[in-house]
CSV table of C-alpha atoms in Angstrom, one decimal:
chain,number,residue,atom,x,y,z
A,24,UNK,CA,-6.0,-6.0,12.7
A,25,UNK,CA,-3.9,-7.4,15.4
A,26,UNK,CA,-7.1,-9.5,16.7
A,27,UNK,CA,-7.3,-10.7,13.6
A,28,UNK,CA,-4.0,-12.3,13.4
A,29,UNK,CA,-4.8,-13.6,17.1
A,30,UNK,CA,-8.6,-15.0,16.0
A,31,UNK,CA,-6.5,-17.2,13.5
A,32,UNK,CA,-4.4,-18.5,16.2
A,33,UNK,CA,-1.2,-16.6,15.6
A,34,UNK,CA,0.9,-15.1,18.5
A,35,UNK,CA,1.5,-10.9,17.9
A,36,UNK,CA,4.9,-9.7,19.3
A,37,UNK,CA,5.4,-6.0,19.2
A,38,UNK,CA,7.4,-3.4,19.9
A,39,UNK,CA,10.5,-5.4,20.1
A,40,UNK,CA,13.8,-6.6,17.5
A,41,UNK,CA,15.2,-9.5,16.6
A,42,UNK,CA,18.4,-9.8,18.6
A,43,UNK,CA,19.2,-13.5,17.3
A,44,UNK,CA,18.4,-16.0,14.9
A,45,UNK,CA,19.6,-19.5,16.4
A,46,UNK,CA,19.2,-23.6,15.1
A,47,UNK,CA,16.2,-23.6,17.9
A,48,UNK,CA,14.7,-20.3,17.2
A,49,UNK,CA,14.6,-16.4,18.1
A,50,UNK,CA,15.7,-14.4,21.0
A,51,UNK,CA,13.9,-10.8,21.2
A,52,UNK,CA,15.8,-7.6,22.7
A,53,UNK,CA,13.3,-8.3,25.7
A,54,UNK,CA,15.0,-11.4,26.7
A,55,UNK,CA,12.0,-13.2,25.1
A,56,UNK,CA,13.0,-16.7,23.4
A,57,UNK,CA,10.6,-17.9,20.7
A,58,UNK,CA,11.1,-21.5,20.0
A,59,UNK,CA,10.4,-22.5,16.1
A,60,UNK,CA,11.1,-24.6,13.2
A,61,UNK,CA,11.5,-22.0,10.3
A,62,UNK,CA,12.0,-18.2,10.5
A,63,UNK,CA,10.7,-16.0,7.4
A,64,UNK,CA,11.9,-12.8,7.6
A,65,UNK,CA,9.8,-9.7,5.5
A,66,UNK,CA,12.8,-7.4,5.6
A,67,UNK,CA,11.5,-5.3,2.8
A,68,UNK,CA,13.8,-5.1,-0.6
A,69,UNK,CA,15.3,-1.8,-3.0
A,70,UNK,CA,14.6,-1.6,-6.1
A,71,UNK,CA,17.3,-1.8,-8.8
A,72,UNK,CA,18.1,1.4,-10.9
A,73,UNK,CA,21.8,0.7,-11.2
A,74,UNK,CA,21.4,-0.3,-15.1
A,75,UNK,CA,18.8,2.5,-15.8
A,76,UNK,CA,21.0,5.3,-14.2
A,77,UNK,CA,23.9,3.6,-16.1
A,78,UNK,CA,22.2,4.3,-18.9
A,79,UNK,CA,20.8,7.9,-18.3
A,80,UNK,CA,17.3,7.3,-17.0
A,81,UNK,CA,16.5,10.0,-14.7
A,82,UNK,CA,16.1,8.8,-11.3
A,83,UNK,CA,14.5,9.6,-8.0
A,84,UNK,CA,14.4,7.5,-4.6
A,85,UNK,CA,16.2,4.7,-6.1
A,86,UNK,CA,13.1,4.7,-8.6
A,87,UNK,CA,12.7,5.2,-12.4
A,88,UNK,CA,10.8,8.8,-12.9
A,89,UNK,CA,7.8,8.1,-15.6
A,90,UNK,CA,5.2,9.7,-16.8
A,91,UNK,CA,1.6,8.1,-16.7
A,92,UNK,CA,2.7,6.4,-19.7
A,93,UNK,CA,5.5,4.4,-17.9
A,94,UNK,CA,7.4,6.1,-20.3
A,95,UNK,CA,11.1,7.0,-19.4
A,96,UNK,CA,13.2,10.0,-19.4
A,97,UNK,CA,14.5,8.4,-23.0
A,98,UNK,CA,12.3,8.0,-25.9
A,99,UNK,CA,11.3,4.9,-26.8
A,100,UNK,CA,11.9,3.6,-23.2
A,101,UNK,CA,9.8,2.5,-20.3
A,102,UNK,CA,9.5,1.0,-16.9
A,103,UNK,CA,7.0,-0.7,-14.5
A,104,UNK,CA,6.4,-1.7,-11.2
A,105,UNK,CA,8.5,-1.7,-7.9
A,106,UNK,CA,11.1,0.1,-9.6
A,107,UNK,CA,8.7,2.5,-11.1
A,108,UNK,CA,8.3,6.2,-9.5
A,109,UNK,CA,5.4,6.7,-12.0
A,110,UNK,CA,3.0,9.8,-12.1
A,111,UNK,CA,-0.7,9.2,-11.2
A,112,UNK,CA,-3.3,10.9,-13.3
A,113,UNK,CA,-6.0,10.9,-10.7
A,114,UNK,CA,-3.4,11.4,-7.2
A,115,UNK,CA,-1.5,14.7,-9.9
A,116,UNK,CA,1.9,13.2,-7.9
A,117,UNK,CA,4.4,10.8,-8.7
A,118,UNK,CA,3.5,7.2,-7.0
A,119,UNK,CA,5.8,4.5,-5.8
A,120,UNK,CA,3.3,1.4,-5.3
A,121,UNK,CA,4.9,-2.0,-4.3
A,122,UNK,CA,2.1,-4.3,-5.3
A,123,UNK,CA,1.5,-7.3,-7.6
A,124,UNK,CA,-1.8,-5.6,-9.1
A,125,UNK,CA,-0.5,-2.5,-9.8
A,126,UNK,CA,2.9,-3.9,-11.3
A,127,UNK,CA,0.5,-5.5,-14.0
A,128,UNK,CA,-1.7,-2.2,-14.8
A,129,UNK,CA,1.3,-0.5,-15.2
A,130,UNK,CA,2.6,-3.5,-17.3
A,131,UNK,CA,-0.4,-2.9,-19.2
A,132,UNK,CA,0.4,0.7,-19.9
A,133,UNK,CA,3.9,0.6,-20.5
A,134,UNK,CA,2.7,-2.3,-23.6
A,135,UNK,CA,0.1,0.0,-25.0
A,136,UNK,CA,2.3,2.9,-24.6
A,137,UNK,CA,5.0,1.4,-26.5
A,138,UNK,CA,2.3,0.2,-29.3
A,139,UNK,CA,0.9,3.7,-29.6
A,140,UNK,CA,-1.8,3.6,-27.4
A,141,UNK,CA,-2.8,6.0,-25.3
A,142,UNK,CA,-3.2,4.7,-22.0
A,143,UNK,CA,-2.2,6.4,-18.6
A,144,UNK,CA,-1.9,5.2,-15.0
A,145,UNK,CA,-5.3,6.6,-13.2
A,146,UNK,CA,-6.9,3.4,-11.0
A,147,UNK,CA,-6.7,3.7,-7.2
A,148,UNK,CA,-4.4,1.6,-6.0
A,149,UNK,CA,-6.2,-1.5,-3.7
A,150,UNK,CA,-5.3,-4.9,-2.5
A,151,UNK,CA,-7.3,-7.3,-0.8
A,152,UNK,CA,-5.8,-9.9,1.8
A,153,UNK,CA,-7.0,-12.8,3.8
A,154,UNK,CA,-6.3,-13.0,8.1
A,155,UNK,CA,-7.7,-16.4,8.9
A,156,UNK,CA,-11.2,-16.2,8.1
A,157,UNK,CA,-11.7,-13.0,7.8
A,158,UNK,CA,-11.2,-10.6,4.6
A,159,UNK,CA,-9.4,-7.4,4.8
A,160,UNK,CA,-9.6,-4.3,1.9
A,161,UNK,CA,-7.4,-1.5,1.6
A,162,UNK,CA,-7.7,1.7,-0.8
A,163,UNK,CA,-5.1,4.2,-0.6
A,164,UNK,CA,-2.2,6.3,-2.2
A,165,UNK,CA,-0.1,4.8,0.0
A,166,UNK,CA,1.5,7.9,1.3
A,167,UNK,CA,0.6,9.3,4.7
A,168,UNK,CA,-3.1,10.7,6.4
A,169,UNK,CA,-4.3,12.9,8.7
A,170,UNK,CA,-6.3,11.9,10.5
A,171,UNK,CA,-8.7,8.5,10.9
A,172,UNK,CA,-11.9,7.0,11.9
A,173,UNK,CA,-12.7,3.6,13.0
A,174,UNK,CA,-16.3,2.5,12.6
A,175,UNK,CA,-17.9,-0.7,13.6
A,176,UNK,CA,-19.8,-3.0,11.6
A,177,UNK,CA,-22.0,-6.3,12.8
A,178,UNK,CA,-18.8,-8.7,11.8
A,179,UNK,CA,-16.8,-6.1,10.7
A,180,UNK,CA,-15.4,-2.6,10.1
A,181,UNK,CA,-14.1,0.4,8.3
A,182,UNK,CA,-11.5,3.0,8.8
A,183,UNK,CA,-11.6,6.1,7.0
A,184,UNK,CA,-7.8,8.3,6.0
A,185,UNK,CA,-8.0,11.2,4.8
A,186,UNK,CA,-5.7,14.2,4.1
A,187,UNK,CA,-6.5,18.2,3.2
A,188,UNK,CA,-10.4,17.3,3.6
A,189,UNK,CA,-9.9,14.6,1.2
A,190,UNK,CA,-10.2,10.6,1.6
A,191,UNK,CA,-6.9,9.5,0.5
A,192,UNK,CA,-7.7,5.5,1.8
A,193,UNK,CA,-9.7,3.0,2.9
A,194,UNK,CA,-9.4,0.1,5.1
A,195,UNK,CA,-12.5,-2.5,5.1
A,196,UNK,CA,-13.3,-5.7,6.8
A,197,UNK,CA,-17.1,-7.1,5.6
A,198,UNK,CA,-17.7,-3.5,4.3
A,199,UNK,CA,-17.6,-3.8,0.6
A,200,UNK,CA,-20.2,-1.1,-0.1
A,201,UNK,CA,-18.0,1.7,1.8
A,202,UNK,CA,-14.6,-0.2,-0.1
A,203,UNK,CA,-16.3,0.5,-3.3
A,204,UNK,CA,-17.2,4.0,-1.9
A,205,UNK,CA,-13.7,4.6,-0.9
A,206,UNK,CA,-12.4,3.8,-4.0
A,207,UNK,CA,-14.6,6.4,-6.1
A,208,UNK,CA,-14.0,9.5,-3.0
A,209,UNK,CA,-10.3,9.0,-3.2
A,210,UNK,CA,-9.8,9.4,-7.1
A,211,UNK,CA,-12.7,12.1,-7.0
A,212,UNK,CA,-10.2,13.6,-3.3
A,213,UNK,CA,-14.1,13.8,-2.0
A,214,UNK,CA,-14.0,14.0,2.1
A,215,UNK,CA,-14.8,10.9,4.1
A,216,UNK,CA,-18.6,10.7,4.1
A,217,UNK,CA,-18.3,10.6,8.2
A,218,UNK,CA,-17.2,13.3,10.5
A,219,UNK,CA,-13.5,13.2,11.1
A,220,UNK,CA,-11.3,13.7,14.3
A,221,UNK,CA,-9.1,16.3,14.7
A,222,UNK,CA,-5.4,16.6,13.0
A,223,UNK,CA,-3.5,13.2,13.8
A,224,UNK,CA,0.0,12.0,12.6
A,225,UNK,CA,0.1,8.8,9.9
């Protein structure tokens, strides 16, 4: 991934801080200065339960608990998205995904539900994301591994996750046969169809 970024002409820093943001740029804790125009800063946010726990919701992580449903601890009442802790049918665990794609499915549900539909959350979660030219694709719960495996592709690759025996993502770059595969082994918690590594921390 990180030759990605540098293919499309971006400079990757790592394994350092921000000590200062200045009018000319940013100065790293390794007496690096980076000279720039505009800094954008992906600090990360936390979701807002204040007014649901205000009002009773049960909360967990700074998340509304719902079913696959999206519905509430109160009848009548649901939630969606970031702010979401919502149980997966097909994962059988409670799911905090921070994603546009999955904020709408579970939009989706949470409008059904609230009709008297029947509809639960059970898709695997996935995003897709452009690095320069090239075209990255990720399955996953979103919630740890096991072990990996990197394999090589002519113009491209895949990297296998999985957990208990069991893919639990996906990573893909001009693979979309083994993304689509991914997608149907993790809901199905099928092994990786590639011999694994041992044990490994993620």
């Amino acid at each position: 991934m990180r030759e990605l970024v540098i293919q499309a002409g971006a400079r990757h820093v790592g394994g350092v801080a921000v000590e200062e943001i200045t009018d000319t740029g940013v100065r790293l804790d390794n007496g690096v200065t980076i000279d720039c125009d505009l800094v954008l800063a992906a600090t990360g946010v936390t979701p807002q339960h204040r007014i649901a726990s205000d009002a009773g919701l049960q909360i967990r992580d700074s998340r509304i608990v719902v079913g696959a449903d999206m519905s509430t601890s109160a009848k009548g009442v649901y939630a969606a998205g970031d702010v979401a802790l919502a149980w997966h049918t097909a994962a059988g665990r409670r799911l905090a995904i921070e994603h546009w794609q999955d904020a709408l499915d579970q939009g989706a549900i949470a409008g059904a539900s609230a009709a008297g539909g029947t509809a639960t959350w059970h898709g695997v979660p996935g995003f897709w994301s452009t690095i320069g030219e090239a075209t990255v694709k990720y399955h996953a719960w979103g919630d740890g591994y096991q072990r990996s495996r990197m394999l090589s592709h002519p113009g491209g690759f895949t990297v296998w996750y999985e957990a208990d025996d069991a893919v639990v993502g996906v990573l893909t770059h001009n693979a979309d046969n083994d993304y689509d595969l991914g997608e149907r082994l993790i809901a199905e918690q099928q092994p990786a169809p590639v011999p694994m590594p041992a044990t490994e921390s993620g």
